[in-house]
Coordinates of C-alpha atoms in Angstrom, one line a residue:
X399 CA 0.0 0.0 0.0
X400 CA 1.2 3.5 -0.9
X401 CA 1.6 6.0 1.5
X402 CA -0.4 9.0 1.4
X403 CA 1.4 12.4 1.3
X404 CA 0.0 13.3 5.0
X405 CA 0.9 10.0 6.3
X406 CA 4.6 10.5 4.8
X407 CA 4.7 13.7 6.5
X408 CA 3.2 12.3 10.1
X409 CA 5.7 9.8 10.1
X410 CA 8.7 12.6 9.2
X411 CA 7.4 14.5 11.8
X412 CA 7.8 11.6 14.7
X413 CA 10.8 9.9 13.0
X414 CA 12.3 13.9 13.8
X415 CA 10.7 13.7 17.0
X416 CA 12.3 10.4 17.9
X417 CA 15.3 11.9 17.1
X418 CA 15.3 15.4 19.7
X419 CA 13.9 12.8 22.2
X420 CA 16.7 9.9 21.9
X421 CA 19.1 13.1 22.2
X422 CA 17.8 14.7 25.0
X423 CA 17.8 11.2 27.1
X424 CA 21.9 9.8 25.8
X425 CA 22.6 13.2 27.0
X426 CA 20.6 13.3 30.1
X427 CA 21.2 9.6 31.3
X428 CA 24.9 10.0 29.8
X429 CA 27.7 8.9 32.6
X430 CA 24.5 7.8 34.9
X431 CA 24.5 4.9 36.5
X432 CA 21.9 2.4 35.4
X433 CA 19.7 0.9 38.1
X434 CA 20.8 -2.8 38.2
X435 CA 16.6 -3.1 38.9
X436 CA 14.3 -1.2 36.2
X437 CA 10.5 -0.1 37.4
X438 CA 8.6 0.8 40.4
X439 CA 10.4 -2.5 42.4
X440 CA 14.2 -0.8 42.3
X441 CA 12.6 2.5 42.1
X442 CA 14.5 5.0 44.4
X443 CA 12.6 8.3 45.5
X444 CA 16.0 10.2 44.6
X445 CA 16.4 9.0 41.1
X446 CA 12.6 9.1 40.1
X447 CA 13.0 12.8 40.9
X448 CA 15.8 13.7 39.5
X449 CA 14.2 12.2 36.3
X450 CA 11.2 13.9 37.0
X451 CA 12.8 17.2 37.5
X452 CA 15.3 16.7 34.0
X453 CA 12.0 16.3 32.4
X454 CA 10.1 18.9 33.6
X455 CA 12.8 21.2 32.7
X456 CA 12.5 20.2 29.4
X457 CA 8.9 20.9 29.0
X458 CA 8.0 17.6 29.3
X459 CA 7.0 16.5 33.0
X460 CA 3.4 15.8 32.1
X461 CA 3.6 14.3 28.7
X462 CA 0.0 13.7 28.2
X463 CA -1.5 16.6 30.6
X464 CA -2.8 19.6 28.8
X465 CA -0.9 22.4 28.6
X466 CA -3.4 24.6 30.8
X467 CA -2.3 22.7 33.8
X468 CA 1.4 22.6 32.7
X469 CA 1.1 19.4 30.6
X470 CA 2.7 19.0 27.3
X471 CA -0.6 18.4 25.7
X472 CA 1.4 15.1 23.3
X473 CA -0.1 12.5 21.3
X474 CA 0.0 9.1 22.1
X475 CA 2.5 8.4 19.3
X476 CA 4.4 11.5 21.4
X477 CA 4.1 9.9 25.1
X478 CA 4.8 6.1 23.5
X479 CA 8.3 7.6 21.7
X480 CA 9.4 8.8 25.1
X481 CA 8.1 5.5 26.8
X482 CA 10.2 3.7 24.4
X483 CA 13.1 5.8 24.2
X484 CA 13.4 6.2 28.6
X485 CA 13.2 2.3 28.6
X486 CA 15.9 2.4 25.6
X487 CA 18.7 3.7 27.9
X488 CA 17.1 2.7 31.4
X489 CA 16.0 5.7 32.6
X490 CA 14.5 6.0 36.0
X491 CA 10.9 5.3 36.2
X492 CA 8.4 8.3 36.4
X493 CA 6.6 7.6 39.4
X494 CA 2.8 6.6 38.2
X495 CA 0.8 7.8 41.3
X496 CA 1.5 11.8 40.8
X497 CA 1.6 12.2 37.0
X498 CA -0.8 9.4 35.9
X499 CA -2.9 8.9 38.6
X500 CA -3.5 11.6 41.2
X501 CA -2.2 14.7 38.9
X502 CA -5.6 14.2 36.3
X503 CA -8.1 14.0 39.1
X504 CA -7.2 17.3 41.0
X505 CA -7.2 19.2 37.5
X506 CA -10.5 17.4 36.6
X507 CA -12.3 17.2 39.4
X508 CA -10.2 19.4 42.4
X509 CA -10.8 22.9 43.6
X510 CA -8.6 25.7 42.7
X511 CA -7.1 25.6 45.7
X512 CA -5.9 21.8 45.1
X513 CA -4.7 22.3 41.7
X514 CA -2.4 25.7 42.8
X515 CA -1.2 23.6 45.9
X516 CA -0.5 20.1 44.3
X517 CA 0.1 20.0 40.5
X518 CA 3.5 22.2 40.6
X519 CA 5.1 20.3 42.9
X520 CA 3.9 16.4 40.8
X521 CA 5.0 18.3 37.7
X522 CA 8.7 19.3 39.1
X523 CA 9.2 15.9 41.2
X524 CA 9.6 17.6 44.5
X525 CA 6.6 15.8 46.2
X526 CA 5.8 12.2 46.0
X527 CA 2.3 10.5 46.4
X528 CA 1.4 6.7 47.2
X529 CA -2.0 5.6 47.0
X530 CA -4.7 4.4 49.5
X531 CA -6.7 2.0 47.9
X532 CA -6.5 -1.4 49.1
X533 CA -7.3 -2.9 52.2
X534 CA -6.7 -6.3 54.7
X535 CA -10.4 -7.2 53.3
X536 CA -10.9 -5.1 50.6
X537 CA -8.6 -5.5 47.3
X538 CA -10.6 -6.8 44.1
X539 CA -13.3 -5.8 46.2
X540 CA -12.8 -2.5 46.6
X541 CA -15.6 -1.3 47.7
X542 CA -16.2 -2.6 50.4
X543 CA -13.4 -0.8 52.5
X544 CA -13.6 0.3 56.1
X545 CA -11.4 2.8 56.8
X546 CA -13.8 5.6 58.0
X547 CA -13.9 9.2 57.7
X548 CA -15.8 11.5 60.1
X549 CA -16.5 15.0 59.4
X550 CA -15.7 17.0 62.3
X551 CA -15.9 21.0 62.1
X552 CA -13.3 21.8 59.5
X553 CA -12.1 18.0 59.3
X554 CA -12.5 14.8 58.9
X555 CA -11.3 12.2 61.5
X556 CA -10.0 9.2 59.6
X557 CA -9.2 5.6 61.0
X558 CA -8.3 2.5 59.4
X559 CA -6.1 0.8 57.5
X560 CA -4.6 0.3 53.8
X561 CA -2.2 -2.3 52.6
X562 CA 0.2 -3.0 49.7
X563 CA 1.1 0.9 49.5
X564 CA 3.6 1.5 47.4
X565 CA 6.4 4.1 48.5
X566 CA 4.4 5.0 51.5
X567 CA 7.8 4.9 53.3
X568 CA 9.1 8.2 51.2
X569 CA 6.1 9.4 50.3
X570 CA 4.7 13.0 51.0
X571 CA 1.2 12.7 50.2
X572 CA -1.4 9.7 49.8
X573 CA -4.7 10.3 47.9
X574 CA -7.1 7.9 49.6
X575 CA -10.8 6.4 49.4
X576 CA -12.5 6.6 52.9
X577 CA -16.1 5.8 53.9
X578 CA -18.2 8.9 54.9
X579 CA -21.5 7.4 54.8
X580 CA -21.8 3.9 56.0
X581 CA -25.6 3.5 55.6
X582 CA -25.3 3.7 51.8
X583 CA -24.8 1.4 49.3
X584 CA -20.9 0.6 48.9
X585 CA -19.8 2.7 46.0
X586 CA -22.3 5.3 47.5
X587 CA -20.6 6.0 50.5
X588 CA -17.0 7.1 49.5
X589 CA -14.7 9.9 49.3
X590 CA -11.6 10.6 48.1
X591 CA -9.6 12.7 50.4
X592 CA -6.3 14.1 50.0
X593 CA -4.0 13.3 53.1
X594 CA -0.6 14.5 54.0
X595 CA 1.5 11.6 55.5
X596 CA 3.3 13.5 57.7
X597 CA 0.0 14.3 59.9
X598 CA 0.1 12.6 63.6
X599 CA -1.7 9.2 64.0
X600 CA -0.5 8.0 60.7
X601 CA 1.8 4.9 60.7
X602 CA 3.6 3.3 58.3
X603 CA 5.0 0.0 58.2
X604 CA 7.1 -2.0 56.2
X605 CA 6.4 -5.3 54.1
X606 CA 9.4 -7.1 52.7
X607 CA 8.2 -9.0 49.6
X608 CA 9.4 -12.2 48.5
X609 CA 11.6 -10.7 45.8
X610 CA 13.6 -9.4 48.8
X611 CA 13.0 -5.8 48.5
X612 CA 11.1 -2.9 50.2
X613 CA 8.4 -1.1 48.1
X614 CA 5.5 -2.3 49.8
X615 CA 3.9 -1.5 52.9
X616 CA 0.9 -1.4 55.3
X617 CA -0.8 2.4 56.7
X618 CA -2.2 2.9 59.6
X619 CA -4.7 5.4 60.3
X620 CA -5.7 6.4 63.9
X621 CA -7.7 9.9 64.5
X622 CA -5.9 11.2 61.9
X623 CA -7.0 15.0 61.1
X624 CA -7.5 15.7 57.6
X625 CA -8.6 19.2 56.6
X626 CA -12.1 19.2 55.0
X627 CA -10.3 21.3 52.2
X628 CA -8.6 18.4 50.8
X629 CA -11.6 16.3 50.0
X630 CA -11.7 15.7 46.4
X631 CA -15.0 17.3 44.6
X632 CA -18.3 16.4 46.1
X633 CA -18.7 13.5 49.7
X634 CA -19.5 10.3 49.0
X635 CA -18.6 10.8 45.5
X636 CA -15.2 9.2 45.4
X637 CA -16.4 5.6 43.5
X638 CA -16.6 8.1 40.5
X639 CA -13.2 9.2 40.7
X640 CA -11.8 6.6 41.7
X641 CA -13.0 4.7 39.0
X642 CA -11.6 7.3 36.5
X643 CA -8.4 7.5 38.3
X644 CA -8.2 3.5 37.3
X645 CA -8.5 3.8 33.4
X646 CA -5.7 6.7 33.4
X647 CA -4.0 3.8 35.5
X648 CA -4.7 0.9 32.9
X649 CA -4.2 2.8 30.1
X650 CA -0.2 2.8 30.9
X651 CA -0.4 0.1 33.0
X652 CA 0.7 -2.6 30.5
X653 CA 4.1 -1.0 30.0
X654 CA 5.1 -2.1 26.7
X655 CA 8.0 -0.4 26.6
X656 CA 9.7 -1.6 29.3
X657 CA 8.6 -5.4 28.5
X658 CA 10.1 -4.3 25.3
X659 CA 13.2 -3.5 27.0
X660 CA 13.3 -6.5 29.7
X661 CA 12.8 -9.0 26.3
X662 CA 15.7 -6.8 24.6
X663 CA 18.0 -8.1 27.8
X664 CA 16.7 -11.4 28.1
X665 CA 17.8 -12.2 24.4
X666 CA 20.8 -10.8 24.1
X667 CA 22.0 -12.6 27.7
X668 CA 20.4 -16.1 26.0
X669 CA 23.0 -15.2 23.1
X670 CA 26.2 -14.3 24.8
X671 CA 29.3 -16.0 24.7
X672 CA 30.9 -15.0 27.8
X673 CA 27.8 -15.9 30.0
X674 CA 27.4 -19.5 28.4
X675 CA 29.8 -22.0 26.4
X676 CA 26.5 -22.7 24.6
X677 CA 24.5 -19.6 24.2
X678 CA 20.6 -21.0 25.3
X679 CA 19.9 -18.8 22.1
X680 CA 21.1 -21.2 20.1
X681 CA 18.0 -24.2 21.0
X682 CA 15.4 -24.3 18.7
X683 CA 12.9 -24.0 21.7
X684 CA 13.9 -21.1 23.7
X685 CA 14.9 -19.3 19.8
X686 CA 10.8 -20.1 19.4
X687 CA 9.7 -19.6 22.7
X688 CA 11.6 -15.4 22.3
X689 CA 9.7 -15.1 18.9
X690 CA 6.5 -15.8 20.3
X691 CA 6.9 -13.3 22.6
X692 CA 8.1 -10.9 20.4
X693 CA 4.7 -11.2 18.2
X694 CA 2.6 -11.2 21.5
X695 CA 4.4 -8.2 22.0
X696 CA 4.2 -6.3 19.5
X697 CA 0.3 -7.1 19.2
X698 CA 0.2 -5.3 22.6
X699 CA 2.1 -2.1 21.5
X700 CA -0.5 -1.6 18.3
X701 CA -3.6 -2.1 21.6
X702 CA -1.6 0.3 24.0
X703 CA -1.0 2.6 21.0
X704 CA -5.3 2.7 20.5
X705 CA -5.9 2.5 24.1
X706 CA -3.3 5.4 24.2
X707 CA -4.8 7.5 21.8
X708 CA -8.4 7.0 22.7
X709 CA -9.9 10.3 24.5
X710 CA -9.6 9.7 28.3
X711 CA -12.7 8.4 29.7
X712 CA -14.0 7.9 26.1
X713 CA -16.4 4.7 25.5
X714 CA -13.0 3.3 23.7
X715 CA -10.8 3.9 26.5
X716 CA -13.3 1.9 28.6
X717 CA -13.2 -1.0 26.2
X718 CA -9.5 -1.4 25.7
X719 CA -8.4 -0.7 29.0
X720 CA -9.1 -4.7 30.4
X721 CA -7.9 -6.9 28.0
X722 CA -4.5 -4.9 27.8
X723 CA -4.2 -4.6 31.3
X724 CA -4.7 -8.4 31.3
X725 CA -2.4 -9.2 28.1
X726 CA 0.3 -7.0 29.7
X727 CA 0.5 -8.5 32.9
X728 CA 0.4 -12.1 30.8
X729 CA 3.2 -10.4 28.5
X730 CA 5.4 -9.5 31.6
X731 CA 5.1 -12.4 33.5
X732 CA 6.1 -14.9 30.6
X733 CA 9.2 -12.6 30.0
X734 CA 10.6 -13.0 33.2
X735 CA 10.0 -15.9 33.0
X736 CA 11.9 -17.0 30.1
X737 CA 14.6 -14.5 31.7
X738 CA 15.0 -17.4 34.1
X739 CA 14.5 -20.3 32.4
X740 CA 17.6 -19.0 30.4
X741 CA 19.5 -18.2 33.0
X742 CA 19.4 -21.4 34.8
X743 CA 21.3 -22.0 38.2
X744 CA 22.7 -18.3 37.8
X745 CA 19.1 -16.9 38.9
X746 CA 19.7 -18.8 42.5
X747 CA 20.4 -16.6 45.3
X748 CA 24.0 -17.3 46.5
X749 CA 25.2 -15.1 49.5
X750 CA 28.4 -13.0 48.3
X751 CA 31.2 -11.0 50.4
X752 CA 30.5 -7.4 50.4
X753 CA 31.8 -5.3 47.3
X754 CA 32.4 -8.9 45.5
X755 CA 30.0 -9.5 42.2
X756 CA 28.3 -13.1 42.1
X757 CA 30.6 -15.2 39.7
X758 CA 26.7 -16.5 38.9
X759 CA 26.4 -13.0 37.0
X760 CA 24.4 -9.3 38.2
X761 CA 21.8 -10.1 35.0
X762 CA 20.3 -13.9 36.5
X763 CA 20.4 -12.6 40.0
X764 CA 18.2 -9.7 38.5
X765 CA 15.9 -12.0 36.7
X766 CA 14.5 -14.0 39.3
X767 CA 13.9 -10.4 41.4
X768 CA 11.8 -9.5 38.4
X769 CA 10.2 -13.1 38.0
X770 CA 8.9 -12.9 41.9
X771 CA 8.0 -9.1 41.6
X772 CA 5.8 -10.2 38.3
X773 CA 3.8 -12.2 40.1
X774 CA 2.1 -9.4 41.7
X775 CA 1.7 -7.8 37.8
X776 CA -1.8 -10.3 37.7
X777 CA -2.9 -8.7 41.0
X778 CA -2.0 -4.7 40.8
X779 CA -4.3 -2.3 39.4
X780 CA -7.1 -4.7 39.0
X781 CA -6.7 -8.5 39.3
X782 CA -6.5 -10.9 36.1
X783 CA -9.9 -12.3 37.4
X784 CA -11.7 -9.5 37.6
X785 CA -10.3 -7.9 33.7
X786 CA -12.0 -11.3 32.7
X787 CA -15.2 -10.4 34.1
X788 CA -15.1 -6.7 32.9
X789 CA -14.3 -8.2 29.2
X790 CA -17.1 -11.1 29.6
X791 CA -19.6 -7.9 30.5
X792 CA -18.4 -6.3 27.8
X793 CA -19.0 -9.2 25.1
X794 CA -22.5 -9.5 26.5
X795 CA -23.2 -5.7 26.1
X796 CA -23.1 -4.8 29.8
X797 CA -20.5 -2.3 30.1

């Protein structure tokens, strides 16, 4: 098929656009050193800023935010080349719950006040957020969490519990769903408030997860005083936002690029000469095993890129955003996976003196953190069970 003159001239446009971005990161990321783990599990709150600050120097902080609120207003061809191209040299990761998640509820649906006080300091990388969602008894099932909020006078009075918070240990600030009205129905009675983790009666503790690091951990809540100011938009509202504040998350969430990148590594190790006598590359079954992920992958990229460019909240968006939230956690798994299926016994822990490397290789010892981490990619952001039943109401016209 030939190309039509405008379609020539879109694809100029990125290819040039490719280009200014792949500059602007060698430079940036040039004599930095690499994580040795990629993502939100090796995901320091020093290097995530610095990142974010580089960034937002350059304009480009809030890739996909419009430009009113400081956003760079891009396409989703834009946001996917700098996706691609941050992955390319390992950049540190953006972290998701100020840009993607919190940052497009306060412009949407936050006072004045909330937007002046909050979105500078998410664009610049100065204040971190973690988010207060799930609960001991209340994960897939959302809504039925307990931790209550009380209005009293010119606050509310919160006290409960949330669990599996990412980066509460650094963060500053943790947008939260609270009960305010325990008579209603479940998804009637919920607010999303705005809370500032350094007020008293809030505890956080840590949970080590089984791929030996710390990103995780329980919050406690007990008569904690939350201005009345910071609750988002309108009581017992929250369900609404909350459930908007989930398709921004899917939408990203299936992070082709950096599967992209993970399969990149995983290949070239399965090929190397100084890792193996005989490269694993080199068997017929894992050579088949990498091109079937590269096809599932690159089926993913063309959904992300729809799902990507579908107006936000759009009856598209909707639609996409559970079978590529499912796919991608699939996708990411399976890499890893493979990652350790290649690298055999050198993905075994095996204590080692300090300031000595494994003679078992950094790349397997990586690998199986990754493999154990991606078990938690089928629960996060909506478990693999419940993306089945969105997409089964969806195929009998129920969504």
């Amino acid at each position: 098929m030939t190309q039509s003159a405008s379609d020539r001239a879109d694809a100029a446009e990125l290819a040039s656009f490719r280009a200014e971005v792949a500059a602007f990161v060698d430079e940036t990321m040039a004599g930095r050193a690499r994580p040795a783990m990629t993502g939100l599990l090796g995901a320091e709150r020093e290097a995530m800023a610095w990142w974010q600050a580089a960034l937002h120097a350059k304009g480009w902080g809030a890739p996909n935010w419009p430009t009113e609120y400081g956003g760079a207003g891009w396409s989703a061809a834009q946001l996917g080349v700098l996706m691609e191209e941050s992955a390319r040299v390992e950049a540190p990761m953006i972290s998701p719950f100020g840009v993607v998640m919190v940052g497009p509820v306060i412009y949407s649906f936050g006072s004045a006040a909330q937007k002046a006080r909050h979105l500078p300091g998410i664009l610049s990388g100065e204040i971190f957020w973690c988010q207060g969602y799930s609960e001991p008894g209340a994960g897939s099932d959302l809504a039925s969490l307990k931790t209550r909020a009380i209005r009293d006078g010119d606050d509310y009075v919160v006290n409960g519990q949330k669990i599996w918070t990412t980066h509460a240990h650094f963060a500053d600030w943790m947008f939260c769903l609270v009960r305010t009205d325990p008579e209603a129905k479940p998804q009637k009675g919920i607010s999303f408030l705005l809370i500032d983790m350094k007020s008293p009666g809030v505890e956080v503790r840590a949970i080590d997860s089984i791929d030996g690091m710390h990103h995780l951990n329980e919050v406690f809540f007990t008569d904690v005083r939350v201005p009345a100011e910071n609750l988002v938009g309108v009581e017992n509202e929250g369900w609404t936002y909350a459930k908007f504040l989930l398709v921004n998350e899917r939408a990203g969430i299936a992070n082709v690029a950096g599967t992209r990148r993970d399969l990149a590594k995983a290949k070239a190790y399965a090929a190397s000469g100084e890792a193996f006598v005989a490269p694993p590359l080199g068997d017929p079954t894992i050579a088949a095993a990498f091109d079937a992920l590269e096809d599932r992958l690159e089926a993913l990229d063309a959904l992300e890129e729809r799902a990507l460019a579908a107006p936000t909240q759009s009856p598209e968006a909707m639609r996409l955003t559970a079978p590529l939230k499912l796919l991608g956690s699939e996708l990411a798994q399976d890499v890893s996976e493979l990652a350790v299926r290649v690298a055999g016994p050198a993905a075994l822990r095996r204590p080692v003196a300090a300031g000595e490397v494994s003679p078992y290789g950094v790349y397997g010892q990586t690998a199986m953190s990754s493999f154990l981490f991606g078990r938690s990619h089928s629960i996060y952001g909506g478990t693999s069970e419940v993306q089945k039943n969105i997409m089964a109401k969806l195929l009998m016209g129920g969504l």
